[in-house]
Every structure is written in structure tokens, then in C-alpha cells.
PDB file of N, CA and C in Angstrom:
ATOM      1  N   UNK A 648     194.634 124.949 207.323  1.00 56.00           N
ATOM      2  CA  UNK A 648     193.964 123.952 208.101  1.00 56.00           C
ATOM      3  C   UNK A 648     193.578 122.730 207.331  1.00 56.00           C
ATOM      4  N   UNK A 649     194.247 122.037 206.765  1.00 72.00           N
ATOM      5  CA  UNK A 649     194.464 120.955 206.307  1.00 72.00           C
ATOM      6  C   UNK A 649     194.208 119.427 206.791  1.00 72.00           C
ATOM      7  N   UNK A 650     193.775 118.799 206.453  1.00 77.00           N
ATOM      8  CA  UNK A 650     194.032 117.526 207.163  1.00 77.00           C
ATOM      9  C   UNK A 650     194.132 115.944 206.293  1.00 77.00           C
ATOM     10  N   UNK A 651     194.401 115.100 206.598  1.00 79.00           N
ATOM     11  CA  UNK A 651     194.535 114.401 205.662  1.00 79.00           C
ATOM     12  C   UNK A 651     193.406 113.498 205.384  1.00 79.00           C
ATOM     13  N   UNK A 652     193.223 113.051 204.401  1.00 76.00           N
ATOM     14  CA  UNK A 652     191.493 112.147 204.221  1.00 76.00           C
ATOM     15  C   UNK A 652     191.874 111.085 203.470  1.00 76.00           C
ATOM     16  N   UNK A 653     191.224 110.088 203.171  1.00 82.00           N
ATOM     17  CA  UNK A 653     190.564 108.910 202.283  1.00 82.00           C
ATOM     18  C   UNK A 653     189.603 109.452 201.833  1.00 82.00           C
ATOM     19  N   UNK A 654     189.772 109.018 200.236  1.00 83.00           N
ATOM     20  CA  UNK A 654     188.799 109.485 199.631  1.00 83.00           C
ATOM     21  C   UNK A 654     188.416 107.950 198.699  1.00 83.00           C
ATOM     22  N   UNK A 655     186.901 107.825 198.550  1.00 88.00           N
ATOM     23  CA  UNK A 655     186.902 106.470 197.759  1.00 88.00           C
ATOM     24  C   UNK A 655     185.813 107.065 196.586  1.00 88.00           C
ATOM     25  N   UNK A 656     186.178 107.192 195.195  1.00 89.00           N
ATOM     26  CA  UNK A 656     184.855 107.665 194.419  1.00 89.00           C
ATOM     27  C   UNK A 656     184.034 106.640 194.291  1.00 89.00           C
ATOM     28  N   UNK A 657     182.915 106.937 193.263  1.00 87.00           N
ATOM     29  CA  UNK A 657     181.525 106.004 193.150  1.00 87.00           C
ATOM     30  C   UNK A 657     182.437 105.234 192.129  1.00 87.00           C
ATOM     31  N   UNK A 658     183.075 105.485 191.085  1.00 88.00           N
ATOM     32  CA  UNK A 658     183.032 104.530 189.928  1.00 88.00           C
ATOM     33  C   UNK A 658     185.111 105.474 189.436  1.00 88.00           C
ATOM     34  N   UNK A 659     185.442 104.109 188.866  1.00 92.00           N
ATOM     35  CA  UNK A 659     186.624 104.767 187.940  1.00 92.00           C
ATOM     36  C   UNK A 659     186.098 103.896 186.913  1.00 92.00           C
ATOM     37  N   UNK A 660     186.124 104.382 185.286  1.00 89.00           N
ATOM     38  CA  UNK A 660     186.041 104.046 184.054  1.00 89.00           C
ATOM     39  C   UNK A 660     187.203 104.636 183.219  1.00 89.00           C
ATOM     40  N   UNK A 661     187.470 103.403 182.651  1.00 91.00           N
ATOM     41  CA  UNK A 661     188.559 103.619 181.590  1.00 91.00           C
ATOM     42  C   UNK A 661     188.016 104.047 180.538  1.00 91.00           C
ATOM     43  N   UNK A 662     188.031 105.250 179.714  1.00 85.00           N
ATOM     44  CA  UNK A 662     187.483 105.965 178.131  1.00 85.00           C
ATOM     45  C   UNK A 662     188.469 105.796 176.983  1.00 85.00           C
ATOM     46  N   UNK A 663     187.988 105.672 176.175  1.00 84.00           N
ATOM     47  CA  UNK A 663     188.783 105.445 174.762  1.00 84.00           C
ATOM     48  C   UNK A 663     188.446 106.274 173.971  1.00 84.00           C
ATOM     49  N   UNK A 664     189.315 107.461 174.622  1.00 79.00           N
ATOM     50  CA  UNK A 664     189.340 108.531 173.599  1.00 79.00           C
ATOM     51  C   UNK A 664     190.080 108.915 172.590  1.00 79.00           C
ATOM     52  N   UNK A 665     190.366 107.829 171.914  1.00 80.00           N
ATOM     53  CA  UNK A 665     190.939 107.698 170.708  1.00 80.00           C
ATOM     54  C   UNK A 665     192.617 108.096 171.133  1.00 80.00           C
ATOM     55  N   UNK A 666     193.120 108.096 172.018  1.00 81.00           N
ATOM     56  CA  UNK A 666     194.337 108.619 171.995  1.00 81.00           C
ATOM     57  C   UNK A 666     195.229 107.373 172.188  1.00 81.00           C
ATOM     58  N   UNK A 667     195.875 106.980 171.859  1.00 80.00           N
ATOM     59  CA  UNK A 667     196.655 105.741 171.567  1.00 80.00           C
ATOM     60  C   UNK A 667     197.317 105.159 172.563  1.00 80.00           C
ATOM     61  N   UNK A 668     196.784 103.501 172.638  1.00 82.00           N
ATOM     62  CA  UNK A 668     197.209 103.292 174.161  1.00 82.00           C
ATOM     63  C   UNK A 668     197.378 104.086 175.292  1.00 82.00           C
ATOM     64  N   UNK A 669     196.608 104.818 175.894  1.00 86.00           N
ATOM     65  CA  UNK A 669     196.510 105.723 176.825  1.00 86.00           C
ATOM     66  C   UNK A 669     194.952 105.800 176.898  1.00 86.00           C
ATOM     67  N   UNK A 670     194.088 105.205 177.453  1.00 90.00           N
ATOM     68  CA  UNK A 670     192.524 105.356 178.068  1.00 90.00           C
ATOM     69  C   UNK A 670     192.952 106.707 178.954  1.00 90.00           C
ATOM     70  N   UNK A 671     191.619 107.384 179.419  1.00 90.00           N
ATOM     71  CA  UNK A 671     191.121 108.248 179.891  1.00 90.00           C
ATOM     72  C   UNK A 671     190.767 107.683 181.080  1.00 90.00           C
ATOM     73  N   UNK A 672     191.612 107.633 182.179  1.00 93.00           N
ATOM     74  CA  UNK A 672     190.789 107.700 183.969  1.00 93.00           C
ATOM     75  C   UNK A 672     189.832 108.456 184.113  1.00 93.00           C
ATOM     76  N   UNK A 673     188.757 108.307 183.792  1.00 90.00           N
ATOM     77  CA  UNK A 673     187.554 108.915 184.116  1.00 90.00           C
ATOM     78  C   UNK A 673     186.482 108.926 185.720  1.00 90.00           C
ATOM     79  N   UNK A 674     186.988 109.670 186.546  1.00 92.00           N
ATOM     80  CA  UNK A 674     186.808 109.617 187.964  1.00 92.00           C
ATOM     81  C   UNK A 674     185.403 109.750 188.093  1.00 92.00           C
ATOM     82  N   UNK A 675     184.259 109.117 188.290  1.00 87.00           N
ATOM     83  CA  UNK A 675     182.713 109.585 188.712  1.00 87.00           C
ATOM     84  C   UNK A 675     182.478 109.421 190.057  1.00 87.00           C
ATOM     85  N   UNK A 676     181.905 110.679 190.711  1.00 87.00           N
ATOM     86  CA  UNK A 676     181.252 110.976 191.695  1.00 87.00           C
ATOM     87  C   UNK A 676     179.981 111.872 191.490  1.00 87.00           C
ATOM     88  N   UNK A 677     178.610 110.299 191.710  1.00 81.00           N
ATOM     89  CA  UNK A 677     177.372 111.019 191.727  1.00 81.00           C
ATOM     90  C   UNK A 677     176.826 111.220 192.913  1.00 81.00           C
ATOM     91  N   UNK A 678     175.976 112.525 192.949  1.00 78.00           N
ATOM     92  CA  UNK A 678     175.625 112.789 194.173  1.00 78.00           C
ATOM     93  C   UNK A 678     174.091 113.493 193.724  1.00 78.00           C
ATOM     94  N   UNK A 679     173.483 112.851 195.139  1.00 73.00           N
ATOM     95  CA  UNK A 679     171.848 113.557 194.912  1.00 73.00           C
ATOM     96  C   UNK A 679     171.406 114.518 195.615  1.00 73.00           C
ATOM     97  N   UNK A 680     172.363 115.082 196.838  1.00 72.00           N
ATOM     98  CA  UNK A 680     172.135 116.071 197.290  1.00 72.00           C
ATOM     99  C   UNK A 680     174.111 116.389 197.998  1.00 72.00           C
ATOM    100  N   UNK A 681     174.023 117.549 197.272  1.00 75.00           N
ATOM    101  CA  UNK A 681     175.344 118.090 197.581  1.00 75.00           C
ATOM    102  C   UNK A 681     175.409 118.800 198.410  1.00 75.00           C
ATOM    103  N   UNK A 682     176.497 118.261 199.656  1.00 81.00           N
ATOM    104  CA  UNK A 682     176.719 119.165 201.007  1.00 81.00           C
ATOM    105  C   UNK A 682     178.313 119.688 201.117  1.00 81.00           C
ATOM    106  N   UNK A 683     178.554 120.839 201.851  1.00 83.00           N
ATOM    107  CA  UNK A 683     179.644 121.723 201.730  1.00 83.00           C
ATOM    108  C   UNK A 683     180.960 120.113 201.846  1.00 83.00           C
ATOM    109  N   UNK A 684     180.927 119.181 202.342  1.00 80.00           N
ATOM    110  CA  UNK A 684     182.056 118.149 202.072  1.00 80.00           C
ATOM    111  C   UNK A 684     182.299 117.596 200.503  1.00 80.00           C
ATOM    112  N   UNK A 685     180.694 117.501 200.063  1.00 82.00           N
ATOM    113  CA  UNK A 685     181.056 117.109 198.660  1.00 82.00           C
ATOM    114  C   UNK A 685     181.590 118.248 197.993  1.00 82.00           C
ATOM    115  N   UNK A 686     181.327 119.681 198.060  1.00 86.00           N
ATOM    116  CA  UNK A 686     181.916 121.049 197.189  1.00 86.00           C
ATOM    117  C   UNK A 686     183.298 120.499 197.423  1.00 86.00           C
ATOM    118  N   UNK A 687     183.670 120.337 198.744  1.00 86.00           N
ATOM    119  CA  UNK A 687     184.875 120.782 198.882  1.00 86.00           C
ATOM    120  C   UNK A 687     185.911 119.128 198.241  1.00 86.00           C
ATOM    121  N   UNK A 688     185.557 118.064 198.492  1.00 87.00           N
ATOM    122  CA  UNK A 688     185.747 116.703 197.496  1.00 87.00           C
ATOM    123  C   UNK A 688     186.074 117.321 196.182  1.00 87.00           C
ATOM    124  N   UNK A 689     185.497 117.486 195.711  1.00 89.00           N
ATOM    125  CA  UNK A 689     184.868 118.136 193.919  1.00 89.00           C
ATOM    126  C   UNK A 689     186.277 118.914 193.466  1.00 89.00           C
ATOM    127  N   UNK A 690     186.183 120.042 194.694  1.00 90.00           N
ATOM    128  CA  UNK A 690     186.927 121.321 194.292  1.00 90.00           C
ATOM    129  C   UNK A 690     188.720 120.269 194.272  1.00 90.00           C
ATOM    130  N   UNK A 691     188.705 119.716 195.247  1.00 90.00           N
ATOM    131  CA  UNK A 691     190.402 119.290 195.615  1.00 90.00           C
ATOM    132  C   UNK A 691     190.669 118.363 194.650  1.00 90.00           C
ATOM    133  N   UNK A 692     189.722 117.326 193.655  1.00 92.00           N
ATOM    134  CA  UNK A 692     189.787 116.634 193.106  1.00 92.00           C
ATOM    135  C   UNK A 692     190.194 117.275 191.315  1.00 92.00           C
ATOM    136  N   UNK A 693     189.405 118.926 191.348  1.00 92.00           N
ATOM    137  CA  UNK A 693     189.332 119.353 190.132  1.00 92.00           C
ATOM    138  C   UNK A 693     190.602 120.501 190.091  1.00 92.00           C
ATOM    139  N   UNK A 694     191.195 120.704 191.282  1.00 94.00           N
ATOM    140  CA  UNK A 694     192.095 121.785 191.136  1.00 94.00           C
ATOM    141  C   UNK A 694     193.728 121.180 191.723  1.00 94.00           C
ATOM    142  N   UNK A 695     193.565 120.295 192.186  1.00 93.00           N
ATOM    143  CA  UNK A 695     194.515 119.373 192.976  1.00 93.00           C
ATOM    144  C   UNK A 695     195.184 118.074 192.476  1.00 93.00           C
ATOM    145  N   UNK A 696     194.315 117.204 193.047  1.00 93.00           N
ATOM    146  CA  UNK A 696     194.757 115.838 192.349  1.00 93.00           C
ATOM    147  C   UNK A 696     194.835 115.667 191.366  1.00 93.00           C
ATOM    148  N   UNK A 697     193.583 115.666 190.246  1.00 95.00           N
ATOM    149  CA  UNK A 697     194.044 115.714 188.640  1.00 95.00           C
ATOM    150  C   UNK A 697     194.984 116.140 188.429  1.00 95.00           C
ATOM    151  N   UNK A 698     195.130 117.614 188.396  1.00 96.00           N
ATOM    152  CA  UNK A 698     196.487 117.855 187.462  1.00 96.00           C
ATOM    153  C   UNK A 698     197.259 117.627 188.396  1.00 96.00           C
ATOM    154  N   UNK A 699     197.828 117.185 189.921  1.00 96.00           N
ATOM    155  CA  UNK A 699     198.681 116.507 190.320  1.00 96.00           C
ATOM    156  C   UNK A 699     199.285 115.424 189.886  1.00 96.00           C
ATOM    157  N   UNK A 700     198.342 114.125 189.469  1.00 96.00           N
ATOM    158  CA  UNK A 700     198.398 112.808 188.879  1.00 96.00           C
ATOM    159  C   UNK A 700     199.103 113.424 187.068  1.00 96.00           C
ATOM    160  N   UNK A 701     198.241 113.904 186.852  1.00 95.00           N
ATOM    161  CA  UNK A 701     198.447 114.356 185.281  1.00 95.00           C
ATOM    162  C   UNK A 701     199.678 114.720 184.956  1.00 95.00           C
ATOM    163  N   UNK A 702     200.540 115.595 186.187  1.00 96.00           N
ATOM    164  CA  UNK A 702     201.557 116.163 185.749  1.00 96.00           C
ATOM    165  C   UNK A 702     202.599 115.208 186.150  1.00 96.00           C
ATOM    166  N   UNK A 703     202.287 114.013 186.994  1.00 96.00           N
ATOM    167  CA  UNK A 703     203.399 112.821 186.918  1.00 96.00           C
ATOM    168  C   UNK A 703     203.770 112.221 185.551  1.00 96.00           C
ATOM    169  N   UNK A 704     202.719 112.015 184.876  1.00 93.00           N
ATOM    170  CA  UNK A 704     202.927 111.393 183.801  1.00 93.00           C
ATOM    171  C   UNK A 704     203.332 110.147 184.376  1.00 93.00           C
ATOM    172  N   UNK A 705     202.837 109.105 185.127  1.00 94.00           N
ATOM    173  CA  UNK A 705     203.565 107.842 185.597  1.00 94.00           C
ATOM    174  C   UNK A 705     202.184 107.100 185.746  1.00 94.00           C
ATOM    175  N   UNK A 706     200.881 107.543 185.839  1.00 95.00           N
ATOM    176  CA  UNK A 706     199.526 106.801 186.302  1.00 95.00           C
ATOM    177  C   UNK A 706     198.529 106.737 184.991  1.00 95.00           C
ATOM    178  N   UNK A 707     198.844 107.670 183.429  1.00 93.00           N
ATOM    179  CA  UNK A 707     198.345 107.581 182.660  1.00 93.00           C
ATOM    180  C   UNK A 707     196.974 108.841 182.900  1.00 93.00           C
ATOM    181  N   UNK A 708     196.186 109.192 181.887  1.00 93.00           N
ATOM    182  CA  UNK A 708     195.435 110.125 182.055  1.00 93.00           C
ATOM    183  C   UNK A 708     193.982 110.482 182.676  1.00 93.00           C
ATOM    184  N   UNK A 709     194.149 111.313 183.966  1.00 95.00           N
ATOM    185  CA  UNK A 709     192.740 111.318 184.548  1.00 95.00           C
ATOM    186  C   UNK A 709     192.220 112.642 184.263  1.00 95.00           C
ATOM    187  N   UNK A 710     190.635 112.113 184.816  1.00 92.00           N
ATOM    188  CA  UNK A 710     189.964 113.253 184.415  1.00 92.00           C
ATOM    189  C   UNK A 710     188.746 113.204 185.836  1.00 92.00           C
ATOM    190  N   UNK A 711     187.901 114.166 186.273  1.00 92.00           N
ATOM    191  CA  UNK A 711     187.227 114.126 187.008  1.00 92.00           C
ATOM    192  C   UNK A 711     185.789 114.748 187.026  1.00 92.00           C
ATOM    193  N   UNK A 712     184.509 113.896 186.650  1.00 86.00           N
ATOM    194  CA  UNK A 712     183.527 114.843 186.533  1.00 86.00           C
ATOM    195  C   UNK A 712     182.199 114.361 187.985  1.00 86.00           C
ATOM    196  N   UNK A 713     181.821 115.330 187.811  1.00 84.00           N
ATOM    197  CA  UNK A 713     180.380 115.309 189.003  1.00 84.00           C
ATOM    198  C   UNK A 713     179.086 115.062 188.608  1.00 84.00           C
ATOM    199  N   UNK A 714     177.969 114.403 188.916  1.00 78.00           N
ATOM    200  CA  UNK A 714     177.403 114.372 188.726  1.00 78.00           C
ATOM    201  C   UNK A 714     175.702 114.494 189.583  1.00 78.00           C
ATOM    202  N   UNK A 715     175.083 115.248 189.668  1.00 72.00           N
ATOM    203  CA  UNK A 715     173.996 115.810 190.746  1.00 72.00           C
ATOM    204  C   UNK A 715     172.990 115.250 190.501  1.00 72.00           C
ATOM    205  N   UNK A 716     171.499 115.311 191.353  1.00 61.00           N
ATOM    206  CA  UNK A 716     170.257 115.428 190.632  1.00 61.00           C
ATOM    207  C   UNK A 716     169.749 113.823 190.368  1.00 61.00           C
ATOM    208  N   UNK A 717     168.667 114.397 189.410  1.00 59.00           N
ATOM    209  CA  UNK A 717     168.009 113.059 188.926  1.00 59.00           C
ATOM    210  C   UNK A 717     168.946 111.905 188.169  1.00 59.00           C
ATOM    211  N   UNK A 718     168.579 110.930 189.038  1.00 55.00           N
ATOM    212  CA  UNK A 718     169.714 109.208 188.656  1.00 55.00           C
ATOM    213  C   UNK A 718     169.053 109.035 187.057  1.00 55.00           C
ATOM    214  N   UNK A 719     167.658 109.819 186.353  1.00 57.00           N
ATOM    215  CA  UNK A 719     167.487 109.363 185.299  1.00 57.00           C
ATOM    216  C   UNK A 719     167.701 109.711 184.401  1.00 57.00           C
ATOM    217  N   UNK A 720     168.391 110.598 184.644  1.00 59.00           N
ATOM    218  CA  UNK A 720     169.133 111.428 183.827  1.00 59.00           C
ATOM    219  C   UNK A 720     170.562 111.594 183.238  1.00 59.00           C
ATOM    220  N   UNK A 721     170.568 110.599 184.065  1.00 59.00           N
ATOM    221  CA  UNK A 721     172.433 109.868 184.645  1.00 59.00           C
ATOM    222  C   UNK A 721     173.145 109.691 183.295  1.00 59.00           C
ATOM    223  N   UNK A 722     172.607 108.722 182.738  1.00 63.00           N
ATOM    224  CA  UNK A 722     172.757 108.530 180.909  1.00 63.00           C
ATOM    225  C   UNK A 722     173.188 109.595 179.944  1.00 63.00           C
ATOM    226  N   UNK A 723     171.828 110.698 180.282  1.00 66.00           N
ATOM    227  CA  UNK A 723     172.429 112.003 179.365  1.00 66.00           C
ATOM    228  C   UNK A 723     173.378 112.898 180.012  1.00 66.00           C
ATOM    229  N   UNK A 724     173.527 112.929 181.333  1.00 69.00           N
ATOM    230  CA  UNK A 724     174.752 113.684 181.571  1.00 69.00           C
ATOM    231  C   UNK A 724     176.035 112.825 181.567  1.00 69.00           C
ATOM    232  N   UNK A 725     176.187 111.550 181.698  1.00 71.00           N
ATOM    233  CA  UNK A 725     177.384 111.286 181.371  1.00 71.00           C
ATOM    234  C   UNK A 725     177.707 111.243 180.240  1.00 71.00           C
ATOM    235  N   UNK A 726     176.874 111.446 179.326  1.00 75.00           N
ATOM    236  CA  UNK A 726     177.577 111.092 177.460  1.00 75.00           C
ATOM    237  C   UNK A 726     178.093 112.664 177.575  1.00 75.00           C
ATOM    238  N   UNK A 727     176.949 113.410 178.156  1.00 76.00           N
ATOM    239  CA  UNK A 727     177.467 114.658 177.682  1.00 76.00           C
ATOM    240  C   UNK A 727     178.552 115.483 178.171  1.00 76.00           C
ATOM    241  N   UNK A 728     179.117 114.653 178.851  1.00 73.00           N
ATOM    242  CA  UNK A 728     180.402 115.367 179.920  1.00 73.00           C
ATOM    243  C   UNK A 728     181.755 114.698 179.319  1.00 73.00           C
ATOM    244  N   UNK A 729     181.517 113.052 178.964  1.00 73.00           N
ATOM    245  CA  UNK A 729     182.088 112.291 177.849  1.00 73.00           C
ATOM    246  C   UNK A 729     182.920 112.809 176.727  1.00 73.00           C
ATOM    247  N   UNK A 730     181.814 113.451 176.267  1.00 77.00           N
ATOM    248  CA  UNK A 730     182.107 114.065 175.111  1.00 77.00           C
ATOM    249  C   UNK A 730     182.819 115.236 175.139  1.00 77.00           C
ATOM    250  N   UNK A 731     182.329 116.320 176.174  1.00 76.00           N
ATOM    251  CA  UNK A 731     183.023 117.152 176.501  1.00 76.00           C
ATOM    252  C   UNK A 731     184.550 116.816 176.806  1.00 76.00           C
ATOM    253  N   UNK A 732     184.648 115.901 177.666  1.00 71.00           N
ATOM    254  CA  UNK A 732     185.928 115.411 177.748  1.00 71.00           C
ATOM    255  C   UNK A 732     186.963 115.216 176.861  1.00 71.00           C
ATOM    256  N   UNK A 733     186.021 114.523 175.947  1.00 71.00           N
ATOM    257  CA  UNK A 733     186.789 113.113 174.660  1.00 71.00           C
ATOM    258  C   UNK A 733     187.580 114.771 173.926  1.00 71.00           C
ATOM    259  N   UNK A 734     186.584 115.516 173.730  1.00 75.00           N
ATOM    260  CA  UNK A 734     186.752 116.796 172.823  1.00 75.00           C
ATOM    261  C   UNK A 734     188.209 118.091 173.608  1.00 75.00           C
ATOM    262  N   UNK A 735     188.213 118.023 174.826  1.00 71.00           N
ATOM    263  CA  UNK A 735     188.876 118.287 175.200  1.00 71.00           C
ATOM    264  C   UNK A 735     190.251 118.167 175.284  1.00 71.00           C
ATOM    265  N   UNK A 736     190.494 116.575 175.531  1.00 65.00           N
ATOM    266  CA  UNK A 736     191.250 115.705 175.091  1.00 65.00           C
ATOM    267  C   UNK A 736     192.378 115.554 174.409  1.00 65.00           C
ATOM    268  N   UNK A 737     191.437 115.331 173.131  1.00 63.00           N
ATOM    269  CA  UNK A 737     191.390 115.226 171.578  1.00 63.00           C
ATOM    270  C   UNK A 737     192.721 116.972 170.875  1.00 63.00           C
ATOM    271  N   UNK A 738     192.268 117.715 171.473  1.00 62.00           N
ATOM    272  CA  UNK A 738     192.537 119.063 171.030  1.00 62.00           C
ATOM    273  C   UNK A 738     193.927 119.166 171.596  1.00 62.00           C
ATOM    274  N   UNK A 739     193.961 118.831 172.808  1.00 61.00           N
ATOM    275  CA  UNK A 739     195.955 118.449 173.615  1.00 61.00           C
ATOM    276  C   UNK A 739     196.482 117.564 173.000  1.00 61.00           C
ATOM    277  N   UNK A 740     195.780 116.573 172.347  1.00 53.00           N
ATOM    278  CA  UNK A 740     197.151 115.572 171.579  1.00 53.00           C
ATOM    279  C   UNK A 740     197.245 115.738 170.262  1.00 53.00           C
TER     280      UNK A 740
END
């Protein structure tokens, strides 16, 4: 039961994770209260599209993280997902 959607995230950022000419598509979607549409956004974005896009090899490298909760906190969870990323990354090339 499928259907087809538009999807528009909060933010795309390009990361420079050291990997050579090739930035990091870094997909952000923050949310302050998560409802069964955003799970299901999240899930198609983290099991689907990424490595859909990824395995073209034609759009360059994405990545997709979430973000919940307090906006003041926003700062320390994105470095720290960042990093997680950068480190992730880093270890495939």
C-alpha cells in the first residue's frame, strides 16, 4: 500500500568530510514532536532513498540524520551526529 509523496526536508548541508572533492549531502529533518508520518519519513529516507541515491553514484554522497526535542540543544546534537557521520565516512574511503 504504497503511494507516492513529495517530500521537502528542513535543511540540505554540504559537509567536508575530508573526502576529496566529494562533500557529504547531509539531509536534516528537525522535529519537536514526532508523529507516526514523521517515523515513517525517517524510516523511507534511512532504509530507501539514501542508499538508493548512494548506490547511483551519479548525485554524489548523502547521508540522513533526525533530529527531536529541545531546539537548544540543536548545536550539540548536530556536531554530534556530524561526527558520527564524518567517522563513518572516513572508514569507507
Amino acid at each position: 500500500g504504497s503511494e507516492p509523496r513529495k517530500y521537502r526536508p528542513d535543511l540540505i548541508v554540504k559537509v567536508d568530510d575530508g573526502t576529496k572533492n566529494d562533500p557529504l549531502n547531509l539531509i536534516i529533518e528537525v522535529k519537536g514532536y514526532r508523529n507516526e508520518s514523521s517515523v515513517e519519513k525517517a524510516n523511507t529516507m534511512k532504509a530507501f532513498w539514501v542508499p538508493g541515491v548512494n548506490n547511483l553514484k551519479k548525485f554524489g554522497r548523502w547521508a540522513f540524520v533526525e533530529f527531536q526535542g529541545d531546539a537548544f540543544d540543536g548545536k550539540t546534537n548536530l556536531q554530534e551526529s556530524l561526527d558520527r557521520l564524518i567517522t563513518k565516512y572516513a572508514q569507507k574511503n
